[in-house]
């Protein structure tokens, strides 16, 4: 079925979900934990591409009272970002 084909394709590294920092964000903070008081690991400029560590979003997303956070692979390492500043590509 089409669902099975999609699942098999998504297991390839190139098929992992990718996002990019939205234009106009300026500097997206990458944090050590999913909250605004956590230490900042670095900052990503607009249009930087980041990749999910797996195709199972339950493993890298967390709904918090302030919104959804994602733990993604970035050019500066893995860290937490606020999903509202990212767009799926």
PDB file of C-alpha atoms in Angstrom:
ATOM      1  CA  UNK A   1       0.000   0.000   0.000  1.00  0.00           C
ATOM      2  CA  UNK A   2       0.994   3.650  -0.297  1.00  0.00           C
ATOM      3  CA  UNK A   3       1.310   3.919   3.484  1.00  0.00           C
ATOM      4  CA  UNK A   4       3.800   1.052   3.607  1.00  0.00           C
ATOM      5  CA  UNK A   5       5.830   2.578   0.777  1.00  0.00           C
ATOM      6  CA  UNK A   6       5.960   5.929   2.574  1.00  0.00           C
ATOM      7  CA  UNK A   7       7.077   4.256   5.799  1.00  0.00           C
ATOM      8  CA  UNK A   8       9.868   2.378   4.010  1.00  0.00           C
ATOM      9  CA  UNK A   9      11.021   5.514   2.212  1.00  0.00           C
ATOM     10  CA  UNK A  10      11.036   7.557   5.432  1.00  0.00           C
ATOM     11  CA  UNK A  11      13.600   5.199   6.957  1.00  0.00           C
ATOM     12  CA  UNK A  12      16.274   6.509   4.590  1.00  0.00           C
ATOM     13  CA  UNK A  13      18.371   9.299   6.157  1.00  0.00           C
ATOM     14  CA  UNK A  14      17.555  11.694   3.319  1.00  0.00           C
ATOM     15  CA  UNK A  15      13.837  11.259   4.005  1.00  0.00           C
ATOM     16  CA  UNK A  16      13.981  12.453   7.617  1.00  0.00           C
ATOM     17  CA  UNK A  17      11.809  15.494   8.306  1.00  0.00           C
ATOM     18  CA  UNK A  18      13.627  18.749   7.647  1.00  0.00           C
ATOM     19  CA  UNK A  19      12.839  22.278   8.742  1.00  0.00           C
ATOM     20  CA  UNK A  20      14.391  25.671   8.180  1.00  0.00           C
ATOM     21  CA  UNK A  21      14.528  28.758  10.336  1.00  0.00           C
ATOM     22  CA  UNK A  22      11.838  31.154   9.124  1.00  0.00           C
ATOM     23  CA  UNK A  23      12.915  34.280   7.269  1.00  0.00           C
ATOM     24  CA  UNK A  24      12.848  37.261   9.621  1.00  0.00           C
ATOM     25  CA  UNK A  25      13.616  35.258  12.770  1.00  0.00           C
ATOM     26  CA  UNK A  26      17.087  36.804  12.947  1.00  0.00           C
ATOM     27  CA  UNK A  27      18.624  34.364  15.380  1.00  0.00           C
ATOM     28  CA  UNK A  28      16.885  31.195  16.541  1.00  0.00           C
ATOM     29  CA  UNK A  29      18.234  30.129  19.925  1.00  0.00           C
ATOM     30  CA  UNK A  30      19.135  26.452  20.274  1.00  0.00           C
ATOM     31  CA  UNK A  31      18.652  25.413  23.901  1.00  0.00           C
ATOM     32  CA  UNK A  32      19.717  22.539  26.112  1.00  0.00           C
ATOM     33  CA  UNK A  33      16.152  21.870  27.312  1.00  0.00           C
ATOM     34  CA  UNK A  34      12.632  22.716  26.041  1.00  0.00           C
ATOM     35  CA  UNK A  35      12.094  25.974  27.910  1.00  0.00           C
ATOM     36  CA  UNK A  36      13.146  29.610  27.670  1.00  0.00           C
ATOM     37  CA  UNK A  37      15.187  29.502  30.880  1.00  0.00           C
ATOM     38  CA  UNK A  38      17.457  26.694  29.653  1.00  0.00           C
ATOM     39  CA  UNK A  39      21.016  27.476  28.598  1.00  0.00           C
ATOM     40  CA  UNK A  40      21.546  28.651  25.021  1.00  0.00           C
ATOM     41  CA  UNK A  41      23.807  26.343  23.017  1.00  0.00           C
ATOM     42  CA  UNK A  42      23.987  28.684  20.045  1.00  0.00           C
ATOM     43  CA  UNK A  43      22.016  30.671  17.546  1.00  0.00           C
ATOM     44  CA  UNK A  44      20.898  29.782  14.005  1.00  0.00           C
ATOM     45  CA  UNK A  45      20.501  32.433  11.298  1.00  0.00           C
ATOM     46  CA  UNK A  46      17.451  32.654   9.021  1.00  0.00           C
ATOM     47  CA  UNK A  47      16.979  29.796   6.537  1.00  0.00           C
ATOM     48  CA  UNK A  48      19.355  27.413   8.366  1.00  0.00           C
ATOM     49  CA  UNK A  49      18.243  23.832   7.690  1.00  0.00           C
ATOM     50  CA  UNK A  50      17.799  21.451  10.621  1.00  0.00           C
ATOM     51  CA  UNK A  51      16.882  17.761  10.539  1.00  0.00           C
ATOM     52  CA  UNK A  52      14.810  15.525  12.768  1.00  0.00           C
ATOM     53  CA  UNK A  53      16.722  12.623  14.340  1.00  0.00           C
ATOM     54  CA  UNK A  54      14.030  10.138  13.248  1.00  0.00           C
ATOM     55  CA  UNK A  55      10.768   9.971  11.345  1.00  0.00           C
ATOM     56  CA  UNK A  56       8.867   9.366  14.624  1.00  0.00           C
ATOM     57  CA  UNK A  57       7.944  12.869  15.790  1.00  0.00           C
ATOM     58  CA  UNK A  58       6.953  11.524  19.228  1.00  0.00           C
ATOM     59  CA  UNK A  59      10.685  11.011  19.870  1.00  0.00           C
ATOM     60  CA  UNK A  60      11.675  14.640  19.247  1.00  0.00           C
ATOM     61  CA  UNK A  61       8.656  16.858  19.930  1.00  0.00           C
ATOM     62  CA  UNK A  62       7.307  18.044  23.255  1.00  0.00           C
ATOM     63  CA  UNK A  63       4.180  20.064  23.887  1.00  0.00           C
ATOM     64  CA  UNK A  64       4.768  22.608  26.648  1.00  0.00           C
ATOM     65  CA  UNK A  65       2.347  25.240  28.032  1.00  0.00           C
ATOM     66  CA  UNK A  66       4.011  27.888  25.816  1.00  0.00           C
ATOM     67  CA  UNK A  67       3.847  25.774  22.639  1.00  0.00           C
ATOM     68  CA  UNK A  68       5.572  22.916  20.831  1.00  0.00           C
ATOM     69  CA  UNK A  69       9.330  22.414  21.155  1.00  0.00           C
ATOM     70  CA  UNK A  70      11.443  20.189  18.905  1.00  0.00           C
ATOM     71  CA  UNK A  71      14.799  18.510  19.552  1.00  0.00           C
ATOM     72  CA  UNK A  72      16.602  18.535  16.198  1.00  0.00           C
ATOM     73  CA  UNK A  73      20.029  18.063  14.656  1.00  0.00           C
ATOM     74  CA  UNK A  74      21.534  21.433  13.730  1.00  0.00           C
ATOM     75  CA  UNK A  75      24.869  22.624  12.304  1.00  0.00           C
ATOM     76  CA  UNK A  76      25.946  23.363  15.911  1.00  0.00           C
ATOM     77  CA  UNK A  77      24.738  20.040  17.351  1.00  0.00           C
ATOM     78  CA  UNK A  78      21.473  18.681  18.671  1.00  0.00           C
ATOM     79  CA  UNK A  79      19.260  20.986  20.684  1.00  0.00           C
ATOM     80  CA  UNK A  80      15.770  22.243  21.456  1.00  0.00           C
ATOM     81  CA  UNK A  81      14.034  24.947  19.406  1.00  0.00           C
ATOM     82  CA  UNK A  82      10.575  26.505  19.477  1.00  0.00           C
ATOM     83  CA  UNK A  83       8.641  25.071  16.521  1.00  0.00           C
ATOM     84  CA  UNK A  84       6.839  28.358  15.743  1.00  0.00           C
ATOM     85  CA  UNK A  85      10.146  29.739  14.361  1.00  0.00           C
ATOM     86  CA  UNK A  86      10.637  26.821  11.948  1.00  0.00           C
ATOM     87  CA  UNK A  87       8.932  25.815   8.716  1.00  0.00           C
ATOM     88  CA  UNK A  88       8.800  22.278   7.333  1.00  0.00           C
ATOM     89  CA  UNK A  89      10.557  21.825   3.994  1.00  0.00           C
TER      90      UNK A  89
END
